[in-house]
């Protein structure tokens, strides 16, 4: 007997137009088509690399895959009260790692070439910044807008597909950060291979250690996590003005944080020239430091440089946890004796920020499924209530109650 009945799975797409099977099928076909096309493009790029460069890239991709497990595990823990579908989390990861990288590449390249042509008409800029002038100028102009908009589109698409399950800031951050983790998973090995092709040394530590600083939440995971959290806030709040303003502000913060990250090398280059130092040479390899040393120095630097953004996300995640526990506590209060036992509700009242509620008398898998179903029931009741509907007449509320009853029957 499946833990979640087919009828409930079908009802996850509760907001129009996705409850129409034809539209769901069309979106699935488009996403699969985009994913296949993106994979073919990436394979084509790798196939045109020299054998030694391709070997370095594949090795870096393997290391990046292992390092990505750290932020993914943290996101899985953050999502423990109301589990998202592993398939949708995988979609978020692949959107960032395959689709977003593919769509961003030609746009970033086009702007880089445009800046290069502009520099050719302004040789003073080349004298000031050296042979890396085009990359230094284009990086804060192109990538923050192009990449953040494309990554945000993936998060918004997931929201559109899962409006019945996308509940608040925590959900939004998890999906947004997962898109960012995917983007970083693919981008970091590209920089390793590019460094090797240019200098003959891969710079493993600097490229991978720095890009996975702050346990993988520096860079793209933080940028897109800001947008995802703001999108979740728009769903969570009852204030109409905030529903409209939060996604716009979140995207602006993501672009701002990304631009700030990318403009720093340009600022350092200009400051160095102002101090009388010569422009940096294009043939200067990155410093040869170990992975751990790069991770520690990168984490400290990122924490210092991005402290306002880190504090903002930290505060948002803390508040989202408080909100989740309150919703579960309030919405399950009248479920005691029906979907929740008195003992289980006592555990709900004792729940804290870093705890994971379990029902010890049950098998771990059944316990996890039952706790998740109870929490899903609570969030769905709150969603119906916020939308001015009677929770007891909501089909998903009824479906989750049936699911809880079925889970209890498994152990009776």
Tab-separated table of C-alpha atoms in Angstrom:
chain	number	residue	atom	x	y	z
A	1	UNK	CA	0.000	0.000	0.000
A	2	UNK	CA	1.546	3.369	-0.969
A	3	UNK	CA	2.091	5.840	1.860
A	4	UNK	CA	0.560	8.627	-0.202
A	5	UNK	CA	-2.481	7.706	-2.256
A	6	UNK	CA	-2.599	8.582	-5.921
A	7	UNK	CA	-5.570	10.855	-5.344
A	8	UNK	CA	-3.502	13.001	-2.996
A	9	UNK	CA	-0.573	13.199	-5.404
A	10	UNK	CA	-2.954	14.319	-8.138
A	11	UNK	CA	-4.289	17.075	-5.912
A	12	UNK	CA	-0.883	18.637	-5.227
A	13	UNK	CA	-1.471	20.773	-8.316
A	14	UNK	CA	-4.403	22.627	-6.831
A	15	UNK	CA	-4.130	26.071	-8.379
A	16	UNK	CA	-5.232	26.751	-11.934
A	17	UNK	CA	-4.127	26.104	-14.553
A	18	UNK	CA	-1.893	23.255	-13.403
A	19	UNK	CA	-4.686	21.038	-12.227
A	20	UNK	CA	-5.461	20.574	-15.920
A	21	UNK	CA	-3.675	17.437	-17.018
A	22	UNK	CA	-2.941	18.838	-20.485
A	23	UNK	CA	-1.137	21.883	-19.079
A	24	UNK	CA	0.821	19.703	-16.634
A	25	UNK	CA	1.880	17.486	-19.506
A	26	UNK	CA	2.920	20.439	-21.645
A	27	UNK	CA	5.086	21.846	-18.843
A	28	UNK	CA	6.682	18.443	-18.260
A	29	UNK	CA	7.484	18.132	-21.961
A	30	UNK	CA	8.971	21.649	-22.089
A	31	UNK	CA	11.108	21.052	-19.005
A	32	UNK	CA	12.359	17.694	-20.266
A	33	UNK	CA	13.092	19.255	-23.642
A	34	UNK	CA	15.032	22.113	-22.036
A	35	UNK	CA	16.965	19.685	-19.855
A	36	UNK	CA	17.881	17.393	-22.751
A	37	UNK	CA	18.908	20.348	-24.925
A	38	UNK	CA	21.024	21.801	-22.117
A	39	UNK	CA	22.732	18.470	-21.468
A	40	UNK	CA	23.533	18.084	-25.182
A	41	UNK	CA	25.009	21.586	-25.289
A	42	UNK	CA	27.169	20.878	-22.239
A	43	UNK	CA	28.324	17.561	-23.678
A	44	UNK	CA	29.206	19.324	-26.906
A	45	UNK	CA	31.286	21.885	-25.034
A	46	UNK	CA	33.145	19.185	-23.119
A	47	UNK	CA	33.754	17.154	-26.285
A	48	UNK	CA	35.554	20.123	-27.854
A	49	UNK	CA	37.993	20.463	-24.961
A	50	UNK	CA	41.507	19.112	-25.198
A	51	UNK	CA	41.812	15.705	-23.580
A	52	UNK	CA	43.834	16.944	-20.608
A	53	UNK	CA	41.477	19.886	-20.025
A	54	UNK	CA	38.445	17.607	-20.237
A	55	UNK	CA	40.048	15.250	-17.701
A	56	UNK	CA	40.609	18.157	-15.311
A	57	UNK	CA	37.025	19.306	-15.812
A	58	UNK	CA	35.536	15.865	-15.120
A	59	UNK	CA	37.694	15.455	-12.019
A	60	UNK	CA	36.624	18.892	-10.798
A	61	UNK	CA	32.981	17.996	-11.490
A	62	UNK	CA	33.351	14.858	-9.378
A	63	UNK	CA	34.852	16.870	-6.504
A	64	UNK	CA	32.159	19.513	-6.909
A	65	UNK	CA	29.500	16.790	-6.694
A	66	UNK	CA	30.900	15.613	-3.353
A	67	UNK	CA	31.189	19.159	-2.002
A	68	UNK	CA	27.586	19.879	-3.050
A	69	UNK	CA	26.397	17.217	-0.634
A	70	UNK	CA	27.164	19.561	2.279
A	71	UNK	CA	24.710	22.371	1.372
A	72	UNK	CA	22.169	19.814	0.110
A	73	UNK	CA	22.273	18.046	3.496
A	74	UNK	CA	21.792	21.348	5.316
A	75	UNK	CA	18.822	22.212	3.102
A	76	UNK	CA	17.361	18.762	3.747
A	77	UNK	CA	17.610	19.415	7.490
A	78	UNK	CA	16.011	22.852	7.163
A	79	UNK	CA	13.131	21.246	5.259
A	80	UNK	CA	12.506	18.571	7.892
A	81	UNK	CA	9.119	19.810	9.176
A	82	UNK	CA	7.420	19.664	5.792
A	83	UNK	CA	9.338	17.608	3.271
A	84	UNK	CA	9.380	18.840	-0.292
A	85	UNK	CA	9.234	16.303	-3.083
A	86	UNK	CA	12.736	14.937	-3.803
A	87	UNK	CA	11.832	15.113	-7.491
A	88	UNK	CA	11.091	18.841	-7.238
A	89	UNK	CA	14.303	19.444	-5.297
A	90	UNK	CA	16.151	17.558	-8.038
A	91	UNK	CA	14.400	19.745	-10.613
A	92	UNK	CA	15.565	22.852	-8.737
A	93	UNK	CA	19.145	21.548	-8.676
A	94	UNK	CA	19.091	20.666	-12.376
A	95	UNK	CA	17.497	23.984	-13.296
A	96	UNK	CA	20.446	25.756	-11.723
A	97	UNK	CA	23.148	23.318	-12.784
A	98	UNK	CA	22.064	22.540	-16.340
A	99	UNK	CA	19.322	24.815	-17.670
A	100	UNK	CA	20.321	28.138	-16.063
A	101	UNK	CA	24.001	27.702	-16.917
A	102	UNK	CA	23.117	26.917	-20.526
A	103	UNK	CA	20.793	29.916	-20.918
A	104	UNK	CA	23.226	32.276	-19.184
A	105	UNK	CA	26.301	31.389	-21.218
A	106	UNK	CA	25.402	33.017	-24.580
A	107	UNK	CA	24.017	36.157	-22.918
A	108	UNK	CA	27.084	36.625	-20.719
A	109	UNK	CA	29.357	35.960	-23.695
A	110	UNK	CA	27.502	38.505	-25.842
A	111	UNK	CA	27.911	41.244	-23.247
A	112	UNK	CA	31.561	40.366	-22.708
A	113	UNK	CA	32.200	40.805	-26.430
A	114	UNK	CA	30.295	44.090	-26.438
A	115	UNK	CA	32.444	45.379	-23.566
A	116	UNK	CA	35.554	44.156	-25.365
A	117	UNK	CA	34.583	46.166	-28.451
A	118	UNK	CA	33.926	49.237	-26.298
A	119	UNK	CA	37.357	48.905	-24.676
A	120	UNK	CA	38.953	48.732	-28.141
A	121	UNK	CA	37.527	52.209	-28.739
A	122	UNK	CA	38.742	53.427	-25.332
A	123	UNK	CA	42.395	52.371	-24.948
A	124	UNK	CA	42.694	54.331	-21.689
A	125	UNK	CA	40.535	51.696	-20.016
A	126	UNK	CA	42.916	48.980	-21.223
A	127	UNK	CA	45.875	50.955	-19.897
A	128	UNK	CA	44.143	51.314	-16.531
A	129	UNK	CA	42.901	47.768	-16.015
A	130	UNK	CA	45.213	45.701	-18.188
A	131	UNK	CA	44.332	42.735	-20.439
A	132	UNK	CA	41.566	41.544	-18.082
A	133	UNK	CA	39.646	44.817	-18.489
A	134	UNK	CA	36.717	43.319	-20.413
A	135	UNK	CA	36.126	40.565	-17.850
A	136	UNK	CA	36.498	42.977	-14.913
A	137	UNK	CA	33.887	45.357	-16.355
A	138	UNK	CA	31.456	42.805	-17.785
A	139	UNK	CA	31.297	40.615	-14.663
A	140	UNK	CA	29.297	43.051	-12.485
A	141	UNK	CA	27.140	44.168	-15.424
A	142	UNK	CA	26.050	40.915	-17.043
A	143	UNK	CA	26.089	37.963	-14.654
A	144	UNK	CA	24.133	39.522	-11.772
A	145	UNK	CA	21.156	40.365	-13.966
A	146	UNK	CA	21.269	37.502	-16.468
A	147	UNK	CA	21.994	34.693	-14.031
A	148	UNK	CA	19.768	35.861	-11.185
A	149	UNK	CA	16.781	36.422	-13.459
A	150	UNK	CA	17.162	32.980	-15.052
A	151	UNK	CA	17.659	31.252	-11.699
A	152	UNK	CA	14.710	33.160	-10.227
A	153	UNK	CA	12.567	32.006	-13.148
A	154	UNK	CA	13.214	28.408	-12.070
A	155	UNK	CA	12.126	29.124	-8.500
A	156	UNK	CA	9.013	30.944	-9.741
A	157	UNK	CA	8.184	28.006	-12.024
A	158	UNK	CA	8.378	25.604	-9.092
A	159	UNK	CA	6.084	27.902	-7.110
A	160	UNK	CA	3.623	27.922	-9.987
A	161	UNK	CA	3.691	24.139	-10.196
A	162	UNK	CA	3.399	23.578	-6.440
A	163	UNK	CA	1.202	26.349	-5.135
A	164	UNK	CA	-0.565	23.863	-2.925
A	165	UNK	CA	2.734	22.854	-1.262
A	166	UNK	CA	4.824	26.039	-1.394
A	167	UNK	CA	3.969	27.512	2.017
A	168	UNK	CA	6.449	30.080	3.328
A	169	UNK	CA	9.936	31.543	3.572
A	170	UNK	CA	11.566	28.252	4.519
A	171	UNK	CA	10.216	26.501	1.412
A	172	UNK	CA	11.250	29.427	-0.761
A	173	UNK	CA	14.771	29.515	0.621
A	174	UNK	CA	15.202	25.762	0.209
A	175	UNK	CA	14.183	25.835	-3.458
A	176	UNK	CA	16.104	29.039	-4.207
A	177	UNK	CA	19.279	27.846	-2.515
A	178	UNK	CA	18.964	24.463	-4.259
A	179	UNK	CA	18.909	26.221	-7.626
A	180	UNK	CA	22.022	28.147	-6.551
A	181	UNK	CA	23.786	24.990	-5.355
A	182	UNK	CA	23.122	23.425	-8.743
A	183	UNK	CA	24.499	26.452	-10.577
A	184	UNK	CA	27.645	26.419	-8.434
A	185	UNK	CA	28.004	22.659	-8.890
A	186	UNK	CA	28.458	23.115	-12.632
A	187	UNK	CA	30.141	26.528	-12.730
A	188	UNK	CA	32.978	25.796	-10.290
A	189	UNK	CA	34.491	22.968	-12.408
A	190	UNK	CA	34.330	25.227	-15.475
A	191	UNK	CA	36.547	27.759	-13.718
A	192	UNK	CA	38.949	24.989	-12.696
A	193	UNK	CA	39.201	23.805	-16.316
A	194	UNK	CA	39.513	27.371	-17.606
A	195	UNK	CA	42.334	28.073	-15.156
A	196	UNK	CA	44.128	24.899	-16.199
A	197	UNK	CA	43.729	25.676	-19.924
A	198	UNK	CA	45.064	29.205	-19.407
A	199	UNK	CA	47.901	28.652	-16.929
A	200	UNK	CA	48.678	24.945	-16.973
A	201	UNK	CA	47.705	24.638	-13.304
A	202	UNK	CA	44.154	23.968	-12.162
A	203	UNK	CA	44.075	25.944	-8.937
A	204	UNK	CA	41.895	23.328	-7.283
A	205	UNK	CA	41.992	24.855	-3.836
A	206	UNK	CA	41.315	28.429	-4.816
A	207	UNK	CA	38.496	27.674	-7.241
A	208	UNK	CA	36.685	24.925	-5.326
A	209	UNK	CA	37.505	25.893	-1.744
A	210	UNK	CA	36.508	29.519	-2.246
A	211	UNK	CA	33.348	28.738	-4.218
A	212	UNK	CA	32.135	26.285	-1.558
A	213	UNK	CA	32.879	28.646	1.323
A	214	UNK	CA	30.340	29.010	4.148
A	215	UNK	CA	29.402	25.336	3.725
A	216	UNK	CA	28.395	25.963	0.118
A	217	UNK	CA	26.116	28.919	0.878
A	218	UNK	CA	28.446	31.644	-0.350
A	219	UNK	CA	27.705	32.907	-3.830
A	220	UNK	CA	24.876	31.477	-5.900
A	221	UNK	CA	23.111	29.572	-3.103
A	222	UNK	CA	22.920	32.757	-1.044
A	223	UNK	CA	21.925	34.976	-3.993
A	224	UNK	CA	19.039	32.816	-5.219
A	225	UNK	CA	18.145	31.872	-1.654
A	226	UNK	CA	17.402	35.557	-1.038
A	227	UNK	CA	14.912	35.582	-3.898
A	228	UNK	CA	13.367	32.256	-2.910
A	229	UNK	CA	12.879	33.388	0.698
A	230	UNK	CA	11.228	36.599	-0.478
A	231	UNK	CA	8.908	34.620	-2.746
A	232	UNK	CA	7.974	32.440	0.204
A	233	UNK	CA	7.385	35.536	2.322
A	234	UNK	CA	4.926	36.790	-0.296
A	235	UNK	CA	2.914	33.581	0.171
A	236	UNK	CA	3.259	33.566	3.938
A	237	UNK	CA	2.223	37.164	4.687
A	238	UNK	CA	-1.332	38.445	4.885
A	239	UNK	CA	-0.300	41.996	3.943
A	240	UNK	CA	-1.247	42.686	0.328
A	241	UNK	CA	1.464	45.302	-0.251
A	242	UNK	CA	4.136	42.876	0.977
A	243	UNK	CA	2.839	40.136	-1.315
A	244	UNK	CA	3.602	42.433	-4.239
A	245	UNK	CA	6.795	44.028	-2.937
A	246	UNK	CA	8.606	41.009	-1.470
A	247	UNK	CA	9.467	39.178	-4.751
A	248	UNK	CA	10.645	42.405	-6.394
A	249	UNK	CA	12.766	43.314	-3.384
A	250	UNK	CA	14.117	39.777	-3.170
A	251	UNK	CA	15.231	39.755	-6.805
A	252	UNK	CA	16.795	43.192	-6.337
A	253	UNK	CA	18.713	41.908	-3.292
A	254	UNK	CA	19.903	38.848	-5.229
A	255	UNK	CA	21.133	41.011	-8.110
A	256	UNK	CA	22.726	43.497	-5.688
A	257	UNK	CA	24.565	40.793	-3.737
A	258	UNK	CA	25.786	39.173	-6.959
A	259	UNK	CA	26.883	42.509	-8.415
A	260	UNK	CA	28.688	43.365	-5.177
A	261	UNK	CA	30.529	40.052	-5.361
A	262	UNK	CA	31.542	40.596	-8.983
A	263	UNK	CA	32.513	44.246	-8.697
A	264	UNK	CA	35.097	43.653	-5.966
A	265	UNK	CA	37.919	42.590	-8.376
A	266	UNK	CA	37.256	45.743	-10.418
A	267	UNK	CA	37.431	47.913	-7.290
A	268	UNK	CA	40.662	46.229	-6.169
A	269	UNK	CA	42.190	46.688	-9.636
A	270	UNK	CA	41.340	50.403	-9.706
A	271	UNK	CA	42.635	50.857	-6.147
A	272	UNK	CA	45.874	49.117	-7.054
A	273	UNK	CA	46.377	51.397	-10.052
A	274	UNK	CA	45.628	54.436	-7.893
A	275	UNK	CA	48.378	53.259	-5.525
A	276	UNK	CA	50.831	53.221	-8.433
A	277	UNK	CA	50.913	49.479	-9.038
A	278	UNK	CA	51.003	48.167	-12.626
A	279	UNK	CA	47.854	46.607	-14.110
A	280	UNK	CA	47.478	42.869	-13.457
A	281	UNK	CA	48.815	40.542	-16.121
A	282	UNK	CA	46.522	38.093	-17.874
A	283	UNK	CA	49.181	35.390	-17.544
A	284	UNK	CA	49.350	35.584	-13.734
A	285	UNK	CA	48.047	32.294	-12.309
A	286	UNK	CA	45.839	32.222	-9.200
A	287	UNK	CA	47.556	31.565	-5.870
A	288	UNK	CA	48.364	27.907	-5.279
A	289	UNK	CA	46.715	27.116	-1.936
A	290	UNK	CA	45.083	24.017	-0.536
A	291	UNK	CA	41.360	23.285	-0.509
A	292	UNK	CA	40.980	23.616	3.281
A	293	UNK	CA	43.004	26.817	3.439
A	294	UNK	CA	40.958	28.312	0.600
A	295	UNK	CA	37.711	27.225	2.268
A	296	UNK	CA	38.656	28.800	5.607
A	297	UNK	CA	39.947	32.051	4.109
A	298	UNK	CA	37.012	32.186	1.689
A	299	UNK	CA	34.475	31.593	4.466
A	300	UNK	CA	35.972	34.335	6.633
A	301	UNK	CA	36.133	36.751	3.694
A	302	UNK	CA	32.594	35.970	2.527
A	303	UNK	CA	31.221	36.241	6.063
A	304	UNK	CA	32.871	39.655	6.443
A	305	UNK	CA	31.986	41.034	3.017
A	306	UNK	CA	28.423	39.689	2.948
A	307	UNK	CA	27.586	40.030	6.641
A	308	UNK	CA	24.404	42.110	6.031
A	309	UNK	CA	23.062	39.512	3.597
A	310	UNK	CA	24.046	36.615	5.895
A	311	UNK	CA	22.337	38.271	8.865
A	312	UNK	CA	19.239	38.978	6.772
A	313	UNK	CA	18.988	35.355	5.672
A	314	UNK	CA	19.723	34.102	9.174
A	315	UNK	CA	16.980	36.281	10.626
A	316	UNK	CA	14.557	35.177	7.911
A	317	UNK	CA	15.261	31.486	8.525
A	318	UNK	CA	14.844	31.940	12.276
A	319	UNK	CA	11.540	33.753	11.810
A	320	UNK	CA	10.361	31.140	9.318
A	321	UNK	CA	11.021	28.433	11.901
A	322	UNK	CA	9.038	30.354	14.499
A	323	UNK	CA	6.191	30.761	11.995
A	324	UNK	CA	6.208	27.089	11.051
A	325	UNK	CA	6.029	25.923	14.664
A	326	UNK	CA	3.224	28.391	15.409
A	327	UNK	CA	1.158	27.266	12.419
A	328	UNK	CA	1.611	23.602	13.331
A	329	UNK	CA	0.727	24.300	16.967
A	330	UNK	CA	-2.359	26.391	16.188
A	331	UNK	CA	-3.797	24.413	13.283
A	332	UNK	CA	-3.406	20.989	14.900
A	333	UNK	CA	-4.933	22.053	18.213
A	334	UNK	CA	-8.424	21.066	17.041
A	335	UNK	CA	-7.109	17.862	15.436
A	336	UNK	CA	-6.372	16.206	18.796
A	337	UNK	CA	-8.290	12.947	18.908
A	338	UNK	CA	-8.722	12.966	15.125
A	339	UNK	CA	-5.410	13.384	13.269
A	340	UNK	CA	-3.145	13.880	16.302
A	341	UNK	CA	-3.041	12.065	19.620
A	342	UNK	CA	-2.712	13.934	22.898
A	343	UNK	CA	0.824	12.651	23.321
A	344	UNK	CA	1.781	13.771	19.808
A	345	UNK	CA	0.328	17.218	20.424
A	346	UNK	CA	2.356	17.443	23.620
A	347	UNK	CA	5.479	16.834	21.523
A	348	UNK	CA	4.315	19.563	19.129
A	349	UNK	CA	4.096	22.020	22.020
A	350	UNK	CA	7.629	21.071	23.084
A	351	UNK	CA	9.102	21.424	19.583
A	352	UNK	CA	12.096	23.757	19.286
A	353	UNK	CA	14.284	25.269	16.561
A	354	UNK	CA	16.743	22.393	16.086
A	355	UNK	CA	14.547	19.466	17.057
A	356	UNK	CA	13.095	16.888	14.697
A	357	UNK	CA	9.801	15.535	16.011
A	358	UNK	CA	9.445	11.753	15.973
A	359	UNK	CA	6.823	9.298	17.121
A	360	UNK	CA	8.994	6.776	18.948
A	361	UNK	CA	6.384	4.020	19.097
A	362	UNK	CA	6.330	3.726	15.300
A	363	UNK	CA	8.770	2.470	12.695
A	364	UNK	CA	11.078	5.385	11.699
A	365	UNK	CA	9.760	5.496	8.118
A	366	UNK	CA	6.120	5.457	9.236
A	367	UNK	CA	6.895	8.001	11.964
A	368	UNK	CA	8.502	10.379	9.477
A	369	UNK	CA	5.620	9.985	7.026
A	370	UNK	CA	2.998	10.530	9.736
A	371	UNK	CA	4.717	13.616	11.171
A	372	UNK	CA	5.107	15.050	7.680
A	373	UNK	CA	1.430	14.412	6.881
A	374	UNK	CA	0.353	16.113	10.109
A	375	UNK	CA	2.480	19.142	9.300
A	376	UNK	CA	1.203	19.226	5.726
A	377	UNK	CA	-2.321	19.178	7.119
A	378	UNK	CA	-1.524	22.151	9.371
A	379	UNK	CA	-0.031	24.246	6.580
A	380	UNK	CA	-2.860	23.409	4.208
A	381	UNK	CA	-5.453	24.430	6.798
A	382	UNK	CA	-3.660	27.735	7.298
A	383	UNK	CA	-3.507	28.310	3.524
A	384	UNK	CA	-7.256	27.708	3.207
A	385	UNK	CA	-7.972	29.964	6.167
A	386	UNK	CA	-5.790	32.779	4.764
A	387	UNK	CA	-7.643	32.536	1.458
A	388	UNK	CA	-10.984	32.922	3.236
A	389	UNK	CA	-12.111	29.329	2.701
A	390	UNK	CA	-13.395	26.730	5.129
A	391	UNK	CA	-10.502	24.321	5.847
A	392	UNK	CA	-12.930	21.464	6.510
A	393	UNK	CA	-14.215	21.801	2.930
A	394	UNK	CA	-10.754	21.924	1.341
A	395	UNK	CA	-10.012	18.752	-0.700
A	396	UNK	CA	-6.346	18.686	0.287
A	397	UNK	CA	-7.184	19.009	3.982
A	398	UNK	CA	-9.509	16.033	3.642
A	399	UNK	CA	-6.877	14.130	1.652
A	400	UNK	CA	-4.191	14.682	4.307
A	401	UNK	CA	-6.579	13.509	7.026
A	402	UNK	CA	-7.217	10.362	4.975
A	403	UNK	CA	-3.471	9.926	4.559
A	404	UNK	CA	-2.943	10.151	8.320
A	405	UNK	CA	-5.675	7.579	8.888
A	406	UNK	CA	-4.114	5.230	6.332
A	407	UNK	CA	-0.694	5.580	7.948
A	408	UNK	CA	-2.115	4.647	11.331
A	409	UNK	CA	-3.805	1.618	9.799
A	410	UNK	CA	-0.394	0.409	8.605
A	411	UNK	CA	0.702	-0.185	12.186
A	412	UNK	CA	-2.605	-1.311	13.694
